[in-house]
Each structure stands twice: as structure tokens, then as C-alpha cells.
């Protein structure tokens, strides 16, 4: 029987391989024929990606799009939406360009399309892989129904410096968690069949190391050892590519002296040769032109560098369009370089099914039926509630009772436009419920809600303007801060409890939104102080796109619920959690520092030669600060629940394994509190002795479980030598025999430990 099964499986695999090979052959023949008819100008035209002019995501806007489509000078358009508009543009290409080559249509579909999910950092806080995949799937359904076939997502840049505004767009600080999420997003977008009319081509960005910008300043330099790159920063990009992502976006930054968009080592040696990536490489917005500002030469020179490094498509800058023919004539690039890039663009179009039917994504009926459906909205509500992280809950301030009067006070209370969060360019801001509106919809008449601005986002009007761009407005009151606060306090007199809706506006994080001060703006801090002085219970509902510094709030406010930016359903989800319909379960995907001076701060640090003694916070001649302990305020993986979980009985199946073996680590988790709840059980490993320094712990597994009150479950993790691998100084992926520590717990700090040995 077994033999028959094996024979059948190998027959199936062989037949599949033959089928794929036949498909590839058909595609290659089609593209060869097409390229045989193309002029050099038409080939270069395919490498040109322009803006469609509907959403502004950069400083330059493309011109003469219509005439360029007709002359075959455009391969792709992004930020153009609606099946009708996209059909019109596609018709120009199909009916009026010489070779009728269809256009691909892209967009930044980052955390939802019309139904907006939490910002990616918030989604990461759910640690819920099926949920995350589901959000990408919904985004693909809605975006393709609006005519699109390409998203510039997932963004998988690891960041350990909360000053960098784009930390909001990724999955945080950790290699393992980010890699797991990268894979889910790609599968969610691309599905099993890219040519289906409801799957989107994924684009992994920003390749590479964009999140390691010096001093957290956007677009700044990255200089990093190869060893660190391979072990800590590259795995999420690789995971996305291994999951089948068929496009990659280059990053803006310099990497060890060569900017990514001109980096042959990165785009060809690593990406194409080592990782066997055979998809499309596109630059970020005007990144080729910016190579001139990096100091690499004029536009012709840098366009040549980018093409030769491995870039296929030029986003917005038109360096390729305007200079490559000249460079070819002058012998600075070869026809093979241009052919390679053109082929990569055409292969994508073929795989998307555009040569079969260029209008397959242009069905207004699908757009009407598949957008903002009840099912999508309920997933958004669930995802938002799961993304919230309960940072503090003294004396069980939360959950609140559904009765009496609640005052919702603060600049984030009444702004629908700020709920979707940064990089939600397709969100319908006008029709997004504010926190208060959403809460009212969820709570009906059970609770009376009163509300007040209480404070401006910041006292600095010019800063507020910069922090509320792209229509993300927040009402501004031009009276003195004292007058605004006094009025708010007066209005809270009738309230039983106060919800302070404070923090960042959505555009205080995201692109070009780096900050050096990560406290809640002082206008809002003063309001919070006044609210606390009323003596009423105060819950801080914190909006933020990054880990803020909350030492003061942690000391003074009884309950803090971090809600990031939860998307379309924020208000309802906040009501669900505040009033106990949903028990919070999110855990931080990035460390919250005590102050900005600790940054960059992350849990998987190296030990140094002078670590602090356990429990000490300052020792002379040890690695620490004079003025603050090394500890974060809230560690990676941290988050509370309305119930409590007890971890006990950590055991391993074997104390020693060989390189061919594996072991199982188990821990008993018991819900010891008064509510049913979800817990994220985390597995970390420490390599105690190695031929090179290793992190003090690294996440290697997790399990999100649901336990009823009083219930226990034994959670097991299989640990194999693969989990112990690392890149050595020669960049070989190796396992070394020795002693390892297994650490399991509810976060990266509060773990229980047990050791095992790996033998040869
Ligand atoms: C961003 C990318 C984005 C692109 C297109 C750039 O400014 O860095 O993340 O995909 O614009 O909108």
C-alpha cells in the first residue's frame, strides 16, 4: 500500500512538473515572439512606471500619461483606481498602442483597501497568522475589484528604532515574527493563482534594510555588517520571496556605501543568484533619480547603474525612459540588460493573465458587490480588537460596566479621518466613524457618551499641520490650552469614568514622519494630568503608530489600552474591548523604551563582555547608563489580559539531541483569572556557547491559544537543529554543538528556562 502511495505521489509530482514546464514553455514562446516585434523604445517603455494622479505618495507627479500610453512608453501605472478609469487607460494601451501590450495597475494597498485593517504594526501585535492572511486576502478582493492587480506590500523592514516613522508600516523589531507575517501576507495577496481576477501581485519592500536608518531619520544611511544582515534583517524579505512573492521594491537607503537601487551585490548576487528570485524588481519612488543626490552621477549615469545592478522598472523618475536608448547607443548598457528587464515585466503581465484578458480586473459589478461587505467589516472589527495591547490595568479598572456616563476626551476622540492610520491611501476618510461615533454605534443606549476636545494635538500649530496632512485633520481650538482643558473638566463632572483618547495623529508616523521626542505631546499630557486630578477612573486609550515613551503615563494612569490605529472599525472595536465583550490579547511586536536615549532598543541584544548582574540596574564598569536602567518600559511580546495566566511544568522530552534529531519542549498554561481569554505563548532560545557572539534570546516559536477561566492546556514546541542555525562570519548557515537554553513565557522578559545539549 505504502509503495503504491509513493508511486502515485511521484507520478503526480512528475505530471505537475511536466504541466508547469509546458506552461513555462508556452509563456516563454509568447514573450519571445512579442519581444521579437518590439522596438528598443517599446522595450524601454515597459520599464516605465508612472503615477495615475489620484493619490499623492511622493513629491513628483507623472505628466502626459495618455500620450505615453499610446506611444508604448508606459509599462505600469499606480495610484489610479476604479474599474472605469482603469478600463479607459487599458483601452488606450490595447486599442491605440502599436503592440497592444496591457498595463499593470499598482497601488499601496498596505493594510486593507476600502475596508481598512489596523496598521501593520498593530496587525503584528495580534500574532494571529490566519487572521493576518485573511486581512491580506480581503485587501486583494477589494483592490482587484477596483481594477488593480499589484500591491506595494508587504513591507517587511525590521526596525528597532521607534524614532523612525515607518516602523508603523512593518511588523516591528523581530526577525522571526516578521518573517512569519511576511509569508502570510504574500499568500493572502497572491493566493494560489495569480491569474485569478481576485488575487494581487505582492511586492516585498523595501529591499533592503530601510528600517535600520541611522538615528531613525527617514531615508538615512544604513551601514551594517553582513553577519547582522543575514542573521537579523534579511530573513523576512527571504521569507516573502520563498512564499512566492513575485515583485520586490528597492529601498531608498545607502547600504554600506552603495544605495540599494544601484547595488549589484544586493539585487543580482544576493536576490537573483543566491535566493533564486525570478520576478520583477521595481525601484521606490524616484529612487533612481535620487542616486544623483547620493553622489553617483547624472541621470544617465545613475540609470545605467540601476539597470546593471538589476532594477527592471523605474518608479516615476523616468530616468530609464529618458536615457537608456542613449546609453545603449553609447555602449554603456547592453541590449541584454534591457531585454532582461523588459522580459521580467512581460512575464508578470503574462502571469497576471493580462495577455488573455487585459480587462479582467475591470468589472464594476464586482466592485459594488465586493467592497466594504459585512464580512469584511466584521473581520476588520475582529482584527482591530485583537491588535489592541493592554499595557496596564491597575485594580481591574477595565473592563468597564455598560452603564452610566462615559466622557471620551482628547484630540483623537472625534476624528474619523485619523482612525485608518498612515498608509491607507484608498480609505474613505469622510465616511470613517470617529472613535466616539464607533463607540456609540457599538454601545447603543446602554451607555451615555459625552465628549470634548480637551486639548489640541500639540500646542505647536505648525507641527500639527505637518502631522495632519492628506486630509487627516483634527479640529483645532485656538483658545488658550488652559481654557480648553477647563471646559473639558467641567464637562466631565457628570461622567462616571473618563476615557482619554490621546497620542499621535495618524500622520505622526509613516513616511517622512521621524520624531525625536516620543512622549505624548505636552498639550495632551497637561490634559491627562487634569483628568486624573478629577479623581474619577481614567482609562488612556492610546493612539500611536510606534512605541512611544510612556514612563509618566505608566506611573500615573490606572489603565492604558494601546490601540495603534485600528482601521475602519476602530471605534466599535475599542468599545468591544473597553466594555469586556472582547478580552484583549495583543502583545507588543516592538519594545517600548523608557526614554528616547535608550534607542535603538530590542530584546534580542548581545550580552556584551560586561553585562549587568541579574537584578542590578547600575554597576560601575558594566554596560549600562548612569541615569536610567537598561530595562525597557514594556518588553517585546508584552501585553496583559483581563484574566491572568500561570505558566508551570516546563519540561523537555530529551536533554540532549544530535543534528538529526529533535526534542519537544512543553509548558502548562492555566487561566487563573475570571475571564475566558487568549494567550500568546512564546518560545525563545539562547545559544550559550558558540564560535561567535549570539543574542541573549531569539524568538523561535509561539502559539496563540484560547483558555476558558480555570482551564489548563499543555503547549508543546518541537525544536529541531534548524531552529539553532545561524550565519557564521563566512556567511555559512550552520549549527554548532553545545548547550542551549529554552525560554518560554508570556513575553520576552518573564520566561522560565531549561537547558539541553546539541551533540555532533
Ligand atoms: C514609498 C513606498 C511606496 C511608494 C509608492 C514611496 O514613497 O516609500 O513605500 O510604495 O512611494 O507609493
XYZ file of C-alpha atoms and ligand atoms in Angstrom:
772
model
C 0.000 0.000 0.000
C 2.788 2.361 1.035
C 4.671 1.655 -2.183
C 1.565 2.353 -4.255
C 1.150 5.654 -2.429
C 4.767 6.641 -3.047
C 4.486 5.671 -6.718
C 1.276 7.655 -7.056
C 2.808 10.740 -5.396
C 5.874 10.682 -7.583
C 3.639 10.192 -10.652
C 1.617 13.230 -9.541
C 4.723 15.329 -8.999
C 6.174 14.346 -12.355
C 2.894 15.177 -14.099
C 2.738 18.536 -12.309
C 6.330 19.311 -13.259
C 5.584 18.462 -16.866
C 2.484 20.673 -16.767
C 4.474 23.601 -15.294
C 7.264 23.129 -17.807
C 4.712 23.155 -20.643
C 3.142 26.318 -19.247
C 6.555 27.982 -18.959
C 7.396 26.947 -22.472
C 4.154 28.427 -23.749
C 4.769 31.648 -21.846
C 8.379 31.924 -22.981
C 7.384 31.402 -26.574
C 4.687 34.044 -26.287
C 7.119 36.530 -24.799
C 9.895 35.699 -27.238
C 7.504 36.332 -30.130
C 6.329 39.585 -28.612
C 9.825 40.822 -27.849
C 10.840 39.930 -31.379
C 8.386 42.552 -32.586
C 9.318 45.272 -30.099
C 11.475 48.286 -30.925
C 14.091 49.292 -28.402
C 11.917 52.267 -27.416
C 8.971 49.960 -26.755
C 11.126 47.716 -24.611
C 12.318 50.687 -22.575
C 8.696 51.863 -22.343
C 7.813 48.670 -20.473
C 10.287 49.663 -17.759
C 8.432 52.878 -17.032
C 6.063 53.006 -14.051
C 4.115 56.247 -13.655
C 1.542 57.706 -11.263
C -2.098 57.848 -12.227
C -2.530 61.069 -10.357
C -5.200 60.135 -7.807
C -3.241 59.656 -4.601
C -0.102 61.556 -3.755
C 2.551 59.326 -2.293
C 5.583 61.294 -3.413
C 6.742 64.743 -4.440
C 6.791 64.182 -8.241
C 3.678 63.553 -10.329
C 3.844 61.960 -13.783
C 2.831 64.000 -16.835
C 1.496 63.241 -20.355
C 0.357 59.817 -19.238
C -2.182 59.451 -22.041
C 0.184 60.181 -24.888
C 2.858 57.998 -23.321
C 0.453 55.068 -23.145
C -0.317 55.482 -26.836
C 3.342 55.574 -27.795
C 4.085 52.439 -25.770
C 6.195 54.353 -23.234
C 4.449 53.072 -20.127
C 4.571 49.595 -18.613
C 2.646 50.250 -15.422
C 0.549 52.864 -13.650
C -0.011 53.199 -9.928
C -2.406 55.142 -7.752
C -5.142 55.084 -10.385
C -8.357 53.470 -9.194
C -11.866 52.388 -10.261
C -12.707 49.817 -12.918
C -13.988 52.552 -15.215
C -10.856 54.732 -15.123
C -8.566 51.736 -15.306
C -10.512 50.311 -18.239
C -10.141 53.641 -20.054
C -6.384 53.660 -19.554
C -6.123 49.993 -20.525
C -8.183 50.661 -23.641
C -5.678 53.267 -24.728
C -2.909 50.679 -24.451
C -4.892 47.937 -26.162
C -6.514 49.977 -28.907
C -4.031 52.734 -29.563
C -0.517 51.487 -28.859
C 1.267 49.632 -31.673
C 1.728 46.281 -29.916
C -1.331 46.407 -27.626
C 0.669 45.417 -24.556
C -1.542 45.671 -21.446
C -0.576 47.853 -18.499
C -0.256 46.651 -14.897
C -2.004 48.753 -12.274
C -0.478 49.096 -8.830
C -1.330 50.803 -5.576
C -0.163 50.964 -1.999
C -2.676 48.522 -0.551
C -0.909 48.251 2.771
C -3.430 47.302 5.455
C -6.658 46.950 3.596
C -8.130 48.701 0.601
C -11.529 50.223 1.379
C -12.058 48.099 4.466
C -9.055 49.254 6.439
C -7.438 46.943 8.978
C -5.077 48.003 11.772
C -1.729 49.457 10.702
C 0.795 46.673 10.060
C 2.486 47.168 13.448
C -0.936 46.662 15.033
C -1.691 43.611 12.912
C 1.640 42.174 14.030
C 0.502 42.633 17.634
C -2.233 40.047 17.018
C 0.373 37.315 16.390
C -2.557 35.668 14.630
C -1.335 34.238 11.342
C -4.666 33.097 9.839
C -6.166 36.471 10.723
C -3.293 38.359 9.101
C -3.537 36.213 5.986
C -7.280 36.878 5.966
C -6.775 40.652 6.011
C -4.452 40.428 3.009
C -6.995 38.238 1.237
C -9.768 40.793 1.818
C -7.470 43.598 0.665
C -6.814 41.643 -2.525
C -10.511 41.030 -3.139
C -11.392 44.697 -2.719
C -8.413 46.107 -4.618
C -8.796 43.786 -7.604
C -12.492 44.592 -7.670
C -11.436 48.208 -8.099
C -9.311 47.377 -11.135
C -5.900 46.850 -9.512
C -3.555 43.897 -9.856
C -0.415 44.873 -7.950
C 0.128 45.977 -4.361
C 3.274 47.516 -2.932
C 3.109 45.318 0.136
C 4.189 43.589 2.353
C 6.616 45.999 3.925
C 8.928 43.756 5.930
C 11.623 46.165 7.101
C 12.702 45.367 10.621
C 13.026 48.420 12.802
C 14.436 48.749 16.277
C 14.342 52.497 16.466
C 10.938 53.971 17.234
C 12.071 57.389 16.061
C 11.674 56.034 12.520
C 8.087 56.840 11.492
C 7.784 53.887 9.153
C 8.070 51.395 11.987
C 4.254 51.648 11.826
C 4.229 50.030 8.361
C 6.110 46.878 9.264
C 5.917 44.059 11.779
C 8.283 45.538 14.344
C 11.657 44.515 15.641
C 11.781 40.755 15.437
C 13.224 38.625 12.663
C 11.157 35.501 13.284
C 7.785 37.193 13.798
C 8.317 39.466 10.793
C 9.283 36.536 8.582
C 6.183 34.576 9.610
C 3.964 37.566 8.859
C 5.694 38.287 5.537
C 4.824 34.802 4.362
C 1.163 35.093 5.382
C 0.747 38.435 3.649
C 2.170 37.140 0.377
C -0.069 34.091 0.420
C -3.052 36.252 1.337
C -2.470 38.625 -1.606
C -1.342 36.225 -4.297
C -3.452 33.196 -3.395
C -2.807 30.020 -5.339
C -3.288 31.520 -8.762
C -2.015 34.941 -9.727
C -4.126 34.990 -12.866
C -7.354 34.777 -10.915
C -9.242 38.086 -11.001
C -9.233 38.447 -7.230
C -5.544 37.960 -6.440
C -2.941 40.701 -6.307
C 0.728 40.607 -7.182
C 2.658 41.194 -3.936
C 5.732 43.429 -3.758
C 8.197 42.908 -0.923
C 9.695 46.148 0.238
C 11.882 47.996 0.875
C 14.811 45.920 -0.218
C 16.783 46.248 1.879
C 17.453 47.347 5.446
C 15.372 50.518 5.100
C 14.293 50.221 8.738
C 17.832 50.455 10.041
C 18.247 54.104 9.068
C 20.821 55.906 11.204
C 19.262 57.821 14.100
C 15.780 56.831 12.961
C 15.751 59.600 10.360
C 13.858 58.566 7.248
C 15.865 57.865 4.078
C 19.081 57.958 6.091
C 22.132 55.732 5.641
C 22.382 52.095 6.695
C 25.788 50.660 7.444
C 25.618 47.123 8.767
C 27.811 44.046 8.997
C 26.908 41.262 6.587
C 26.716 38.949 9.528
C 23.987 41.026 11.187
C 22.175 41.471 7.890
C 21.996 37.753 7.234
C 21.027 36.745 10.744
C 18.666 39.529 11.704
C 17.488 41.790 8.880
C 17.293 39.760 5.660
C 15.166 36.747 6.701
C 11.769 38.496 6.358
C 12.500 39.526 2.745
C 13.690 35.996 2.034
C 10.580 34.517 3.667
C 8.331 36.631 1.452
C 10.218 35.537 -1.647
C 10.168 31.899 -0.587
C 6.401 32.251 -0.144
C 6.218 33.184 -3.824
C 6.241 36.996 -3.891
C 6.855 37.919 -7.494
C 7.984 41.500 -7.136
C 10.474 43.347 -4.970
C 10.866 47.088 -4.384
C 14.301 48.554 -3.825
C 14.776 50.871 -0.865
C 15.905 54.493 -0.829
C 18.820 53.987 1.533
C 22.519 53.580 1.126
C 23.787 50.141 2.170
C 27.426 50.037 3.190
C 28.308 52.674 0.617
C 26.103 51.629 -2.307
C 22.443 52.740 -2.382
C 20.036 49.829 -2.782
C 18.791 50.887 -6.216
C 22.326 50.748 -7.637
C 23.513 47.815 -5.583
C 24.547 44.941 -7.826
C 25.515 42.752 -4.908
C 22.053 43.169 -3.367
C 19.853 42.958 -6.461
C 21.759 40.420 -8.501
C 24.219 38.415 -6.419
C 22.007 38.012 -3.383
C 18.465 38.338 -4.721
C 18.721 36.676 -8.100
C 21.633 34.301 -7.721
C 21.545 33.186 -4.096
C 17.830 33.472 -3.456
C 16.815 32.448 -6.997
C 14.280 35.253 -7.280
C 12.922 35.359 -10.818
C 10.264 38.067 -10.516
C 10.212 41.795 -11.097
C 12.406 44.389 -9.368
C 10.935 47.877 -9.191
C 12.506 50.913 -7.553
C 10.872 53.039 -4.939
C 9.508 56.461 -5.915
C 12.157 58.367 -7.945
C 14.858 56.262 -6.279
C 16.954 56.185 -9.473
C 16.987 59.978 -9.733
C 17.929 60.158 -6.057
C 21.089 58.205 -6.789
C 22.387 61.521 -8.161
C 21.837 63.118 -4.743
C 23.601 60.138 -3.211
C 26.504 61.318 -5.335
C 26.668 58.634 -8.027
C 26.467 60.825 -11.129
C 23.992 62.410 -13.514
C 20.664 60.868 -14.533
C 22.114 58.945 -17.459
C 24.892 57.545 -15.327
C 22.642 56.513 -12.416
C 20.031 54.979 -14.716
C 22.784 52.855 -16.195
C 23.929 51.835 -12.719
C 20.416 50.884 -11.653
C 19.710 48.786 -14.739
C 23.015 46.997 -14.484
C 22.548 46.418 -10.765
C 19.332 44.521 -11.514
C 16.465 47.047 -11.492
C 13.736 46.232 -14.011
C 11.242 49.005 -13.529
C 11.748 52.689 -12.745
C 9.082 54.209 -10.495
C 8.078 57.746 -11.539
C 11.559 59.159 -12.220
C 11.701 58.314 -15.965
C 15.462 58.013 -15.881
C 15.188 54.779 -17.842
C 12.765 56.272 -20.349
C 14.850 59.356 -20.985
C 18.394 57.931 -21.017
C 18.616 54.190 -21.696
C 18.430 54.451 -25.501
C 21.322 56.935 -25.429
C 23.272 54.680 -23.075
C 22.686 51.747 -25.414
C 23.905 53.758 -28.413
C 26.978 54.800 -26.454
C 27.658 51.219 -25.359
C 27.080 51.958 -21.670
C 24.385 49.307 -21.347
C 23.813 46.179 -23.438
C 20.705 45.078 -25.200
C 20.722 42.034 -22.896
C 20.299 44.314 -19.860
C 17.252 45.977 -21.393
C 15.861 42.670 -22.642
C 16.192 41.122 -19.194
C 14.258 43.943 -17.552
C 11.608 44.014 -20.291
C 11.133 40.255 -20.074
C 10.668 40.437 -16.311
C 7.880 42.984 -16.770
C 6.194 40.989 -19.521
C 6.376 37.733 -17.552
C 4.471 39.374 -14.715
C 1.806 40.619 -17.122
C 1.541 37.140 -18.545
C 1.239 35.554 -15.121
C -1.450 38.048 -14.149
C -3.406 36.843 -17.165
C -3.407 40.267 -18.782
C -2.472 38.989 -22.235
C -5.526 36.696 -22.137
C -7.869 39.417 -20.970
C -6.492 42.882 -20.209
C -9.832 43.908 -18.674
C -10.180 41.003 -16.268
C -9.973 43.335 -13.268
C -12.392 45.935 -14.615
C -15.806 44.767 -13.501
C -17.878 47.491 -11.771
C -20.316 44.842 -10.572
C -17.583 43.112 -8.569
C -16.513 46.459 -7.167
C -20.062 47.128 -5.977
C -20.526 43.650 -4.518
C -17.097 43.007 -3.004
C -16.298 46.256 -1.230
C -16.897 47.017 2.446
C -19.068 43.903 2.793
C -20.428 42.878 6.195
C -17.971 40.012 6.212
C -15.000 42.327 5.530
C -16.142 44.804 8.153
C -16.567 42.143 10.786
C -13.041 40.849 10.064
C -11.797 44.423 10.435
C -13.538 44.739 13.803
C -12.107 41.442 14.978
C -8.599 42.315 13.745
C -8.711 45.723 15.405
C -9.806 44.327 18.774
C -7.113 41.634 18.579
C -4.430 44.191 17.781
C -5.011 46.239 20.932
C -2.433 45.790 23.668
C -3.424 46.275 27.280
C -0.348 47.895 28.812
C -1.651 48.486 32.312
C -4.805 47.660 34.247
C -4.432 48.559 37.898
C -7.137 47.288 40.219
C -9.033 45.879 37.265
C -10.119 49.327 36.111
C -11.075 47.560 32.892
C -13.402 46.210 31.676
C -15.922 48.974 32.225
C -19.535 48.323 33.046
C -22.086 49.017 30.344
C -23.909 51.664 32.336
C -23.778 55.297 33.362
C -21.914 58.082 31.603
C -18.526 57.888 29.953
C -16.615 61.016 28.962
C -14.428 60.456 25.911
C -11.970 63.327 25.901
C -8.996 64.206 23.744
C -7.920 65.226 20.235
C -8.299 61.660 18.906
C -11.887 61.280 20.117
C -13.715 62.890 17.226
C -11.659 62.427 14.117
C -12.766 59.683 11.738
C -10.031 60.642 9.306
C -7.322 59.567 11.740
C -8.711 56.122 12.542
C -7.433 54.281 9.434
C -3.821 55.190 10.249
C -0.957 56.002 7.967
C -0.649 54.468 4.501
C -4.327 53.905 3.982
C -4.400 55.920 0.770
C -7.608 54.362 -0.553
C -9.607 54.786 2.681
C -12.840 56.725 2.539
C -11.906 59.248 5.215
C -15.202 61.143 5.066
C -17.174 58.032 5.921
C -14.958 56.525 8.572
C -16.530 56.656 12.016
C -14.620 58.531 14.689
C -13.841 56.830 17.983
C -16.909 58.365 19.599
C -19.210 57.567 16.665
C -17.974 53.979 16.546
C -18.388 53.554 20.280
C -21.921 54.909 20.105
C -22.779 52.536 17.258
C -21.481 49.591 19.269
C -22.984 50.559 22.608
C -26.384 51.899 21.572
C -28.245 53.320 24.542
C -26.562 51.208 27.191
C -24.002 53.896 27.963
C -24.266 57.675 27.687
C -21.224 59.142 25.954
C -20.208 62.751 26.302
C -17.182 64.111 24.534
C -14.776 67.027 24.388
C -11.596 68.012 22.530
C -9.805 68.774 25.804
C -6.517 69.712 24.164
C -5.047 70.359 20.767
C -2.967 67.564 19.266
C 0.016 69.756 20.061
C 0.310 73.398 21.070
C 2.575 73.946 18.070
C 0.138 74.786 15.238
C 2.780 74.358 12.527
C 3.685 70.902 13.839
C 0.009 69.955 13.924
C -0.293 70.946 10.271
C 2.655 68.728 9.310
C 1.173 65.919 11.392
C -2.307 66.025 9.846
C -1.557 66.014 6.108
C -3.501 64.125 3.409
C -6.878 65.069 4.888
C -6.171 63.552 8.312
C -7.410 66.682 10.015
C -8.029 67.159 13.714
C -10.128 70.114 14.847
C -8.039 72.890 16.380
C -9.217 75.172 19.137
C -7.368 78.474 19.183
C -8.162 79.438 22.763
C -5.531 79.034 25.474
C -4.713 75.457 26.485
C -5.965 76.272 29.996
C -9.367 77.386 28.688
C -9.800 74.239 26.589
C -8.846 71.987 29.498
C -11.081 73.826 31.950
C -14.074 73.385 29.669
C -13.331 69.668 29.266
C -13.019 69.181 33.017
C -16.300 70.981 33.552
C -17.974 68.617 31.071
C -16.589 65.507 32.780
C -18.390 66.401 36.022
C -21.381 64.237 35.083
C -19.216 61.296 33.958
C -18.648 58.104 35.932
C -15.472 57.289 34.065
C -13.135 59.097 31.683
C -11.654 57.681 28.504
C -8.703 59.838 27.423
C -8.233 59.464 23.659
C -4.692 60.684 23.273
C -1.430 60.061 21.455
C -0.293 60.579 17.888
C -2.288 61.647 14.872
C -2.064 59.094 12.104
C 0.456 61.128 10.099
C 2.791 61.478 13.066
C 4.089 58.098 11.964
C 4.609 56.746 8.465
C 6.812 58.045 5.704
C 8.900 61.117 6.387
C 7.488 61.268 9.925
C 10.503 60.597 12.073
C 10.406 62.086 15.563
C 12.989 62.797 18.231
C 10.551 63.256 21.103
C 8.359 60.203 21.654
C 6.364 61.481 24.589
C 2.692 62.223 24.229
C 2.699 65.923 23.210
C 2.747 68.185 26.275
C -0.658 69.750 25.430
C -2.167 66.279 25.850
C -0.084 65.402 28.916
C -1.470 68.507 30.665
C -4.985 67.420 29.801
C -4.280 63.964 31.170
C -2.959 65.425 34.417
C -6.130 67.484 34.795
C -8.348 64.476 34.036
C -6.527 62.427 36.680
C -6.978 65.221 39.210
C -10.756 64.831 38.949
C -10.322 61.615 40.951
C -12.519 59.686 38.511
C -11.265 56.462 36.959
C -9.261 57.346 33.845
C -8.508 54.966 31.002
C -5.907 56.063 28.490
C -6.855 54.860 25.013
C -3.566 55.420 23.268
C -3.331 56.032 19.527
C 0.107 55.538 18.096
C 1.991 54.311 15.066
C 5.134 53.483 17.014
C 6.335 52.599 20.518
C 6.033 55.844 22.476
C 7.830 56.695 25.707
C 5.178 56.364 28.388
C 7.085 56.310 31.669
C 4.954 59.069 33.181
C 1.676 57.606 31.988
C 2.671 54.168 33.250
C 3.295 55.645 36.660
C 0.135 57.721 36.933
C -2.695 56.348 34.805
C -4.527 53.288 36.158
C -5.375 51.714 32.781
C -3.685 52.032 29.397
C -5.009 50.380 26.258
C -2.756 50.835 23.235
C -4.982 50.803 20.148
C -2.403 51.820 17.476
C -4.612 52.871 14.534
C -7.263 50.200 14.220
C -8.724 50.994 10.787
C -12.323 51.348 9.644
C -13.816 49.669 12.702
C -11.663 51.280 15.391
C -14.455 52.819 17.468
C -16.543 49.661 17.633
C -13.518 47.540 18.456
C -12.463 49.922 21.231
C -15.972 49.626 22.690
C -15.770 45.818 22.394
C -12.586 45.750 24.451
C -13.261 48.549 26.939
C -16.591 47.021 27.912
C -15.371 43.436 28.031
C -17.097 41.876 25.015
C -13.601 41.072 23.803
C -10.785 40.277 26.197
C -7.589 41.984 24.925
C -4.857 39.635 23.767
C -2.396 41.693 21.687
C 1.305 41.526 22.508
C 3.910 44.098 21.551
C 5.853 43.395 18.351
C 8.357 46.093 19.340
C 9.938 47.117 22.616
C 8.649 50.253 24.354
C 11.655 52.118 25.755
C 11.693 54.175 28.928
C 13.126 57.130 27.044
C 14.462 58.058 23.632
C 18.047 57.857 24.869
C 17.745 54.049 25.073
C 17.067 53.731 21.327
C 17.656 51.568 19.394
C 16.280 49.089 21.895
C 15.296 45.471 21.236
C 15.114 42.289 23.251
C 17.483 40.136 21.189
C 20.590 42.102 22.077
C 24.047 40.677 22.572
C 25.281 40.071 26.088
C 28.473 42.260 25.800
C 31.584 41.460 27.793
C 30.306 43.476 30.729
C 26.668 42.611 31.269
C 24.865 43.765 34.404
C 24.458 41.290 37.220
C 20.948 39.863 37.373
C 18.618 42.285 39.149
C 21.104 45.192 39.186
C 20.255 48.357 37.333
C 23.571 50.149 37.687
C 27.088 48.819 38.261
C 30.286 50.748 37.658
C 32.297 49.418 34.722
C 29.337 47.453 33.419
C 27.307 48.091 30.239
C 24.557 50.462 31.392
C 23.563 54.122 31.794
C 24.077 56.368 34.795
C 20.589 57.800 34.661
C 18.212 55.043 33.617
C 18.190 51.261 33.791
C 18.708 49.100 30.712
C 15.213 47.701 31.039
C 12.503 48.719 28.611
C 9.251 50.103 29.949
C 7.333 47.289 28.248
C 9.307 44.411 26.750
C 8.840 42.799 23.360
C 5.984 40.289 23.484
C 4.312 42.021 26.434
C 0.568 42.548 26.785
C -1.991 41.982 29.535
C -5.404 40.362 29.543
C -8.463 40.826 31.771
C -7.654 37.358 33.029
C -4.323 36.002 34.265
C -2.260 33.086 33.015
C 0.048 30.911 35.020
C 2.977 29.066 33.410
C 4.218 25.867 35.062
C 5.803 22.458 34.498
C 8.312 23.395 31.801
C 9.725 20.099 30.561
C 11.707 18.798 27.617
C 11.417 15.369 26.034
C 15.231 14.962 25.835
C 18.128 16.771 27.414
C 20.405 16.019 24.512
C 19.871 15.718 20.750
C 22.021 15.132 17.686
C 21.900 17.148 14.477
C 19.486 14.586 13.010
C 17.167 14.701 15.990
C 14.597 16.986 17.585
C 13.054 17.481 21.018
C 9.770 18.734 22.383
C 9.521 21.471 24.990
C 6.218 21.653 26.859
C 4.707 24.036 29.331
C 1.406 24.026 31.165
C -0.596 27.250 30.860
C -3.552 27.813 33.181
C -6.151 30.555 33.021
C -6.190 31.599 36.668
C -8.392 34.673 36.381
C -12.066 35.420 35.995
C -12.462 35.688 32.254
C -12.029 33.416 29.265
C -9.080 34.693 27.282
C -6.453 34.271 24.622
C -2.770 33.973 25.406
C 0.283 34.088 23.136
C 2.769 31.553 24.472
C 6.279 32.459 23.345
C 9.339 30.279 22.826
C 12.808 31.794 22.871
C 16.176 30.102 22.509
C 19.626 31.160 23.675
C 22.792 29.696 22.263
C 25.034 29.693 25.340
C 28.428 28.995 23.795
C 29.279 29.488 20.129
C 32.154 30.383 17.849
C 30.801 33.915 17.696
C 28.614 36.106 19.882
C 24.914 35.279 19.823
C 21.798 37.181 21.011
C 20.689 36.742 24.629
C 17.487 35.234 23.292
C 15.721 34.846 19.984
C 12.048 34.144 19.326
C 11.723 30.740 17.668
C 8.063 29.896 18.040
C 4.727 30.946 19.503
C 1.245 29.637 19.892
C -1.916 31.681 20.331
C -4.337 29.740 22.475
C -7.784 30.250 23.968
C -8.433 29.142 27.536
C -11.691 29.300 29.431
C -11.418 30.502 33.017
C -9.956 27.764 35.157
C -8.845 25.764 32.124
C -5.276 24.476 31.578
C -3.518 23.349 28.445
C -0.097 21.902 27.816
C 1.574 23.671 24.927
C 4.374 21.936 23.068
C 7.018 23.178 20.682
C 9.169 20.886 18.576
C 12.734 22.173 18.476
C 14.990 20.893 15.733
C 18.578 21.748 14.822
C 17.147 24.044 12.123
C 15.949 26.352 14.896
C 19.518 26.618 16.161
C 21.096 27.636 12.874
C 22.884 30.920 12.312
C 25.146 32.536 9.731
C 28.789 32.492 10.726
C 31.415 35.027 9.731
C 31.810 33.285 6.355
C 28.029 33.602 5.885
C 27.508 29.872 6.017
C 24.294 28.748 7.705
C 25.486 26.388 10.413
C 24.531 24.634 13.609
C 27.149 24.274 16.280
C 27.028 21.664 19.015
C 26.774 22.997 22.545
C 24.391 23.949 25.305
C 21.196 25.890 24.553
C 18.611 27.451 26.797
C 14.914 27.193 26.058
C 12.907 30.088 27.483
C 9.123 30.027 27.448
C 6.739 32.631 28.771
C 4.102 35.296 28.167
C 6.676 37.835 26.870
C 10.402 38.152 26.221
C 11.154 39.070 29.847
C 9.127 36.815 32.116
C 10.300 33.439 30.924
C 11.044 30.080 32.519
C 14.173 28.275 31.400
C 15.514 24.804 30.786
C 18.700 23.641 29.051
C 19.588 20.991 26.513
C 22.672 19.971 24.587
C 23.180 19.537 20.877
C 25.822 16.952 20.148
C 27.628 16.150 16.913
C 7.217 54.705 -0.538
C 6.808 53.304 -0.948
C 5.568 53.335 -1.793
C 5.819 54.233 -2.981
C 4.658 54.298 -3.943
C 7.236 55.670 -1.686
O 7.369 56.973 -1.262
O 8.484 54.656 0.073
O 6.614 52.524 0.196
O 5.213 52.043 -2.174
O 6.089 55.545 -2.513
O 3.612 54.989 -3.427
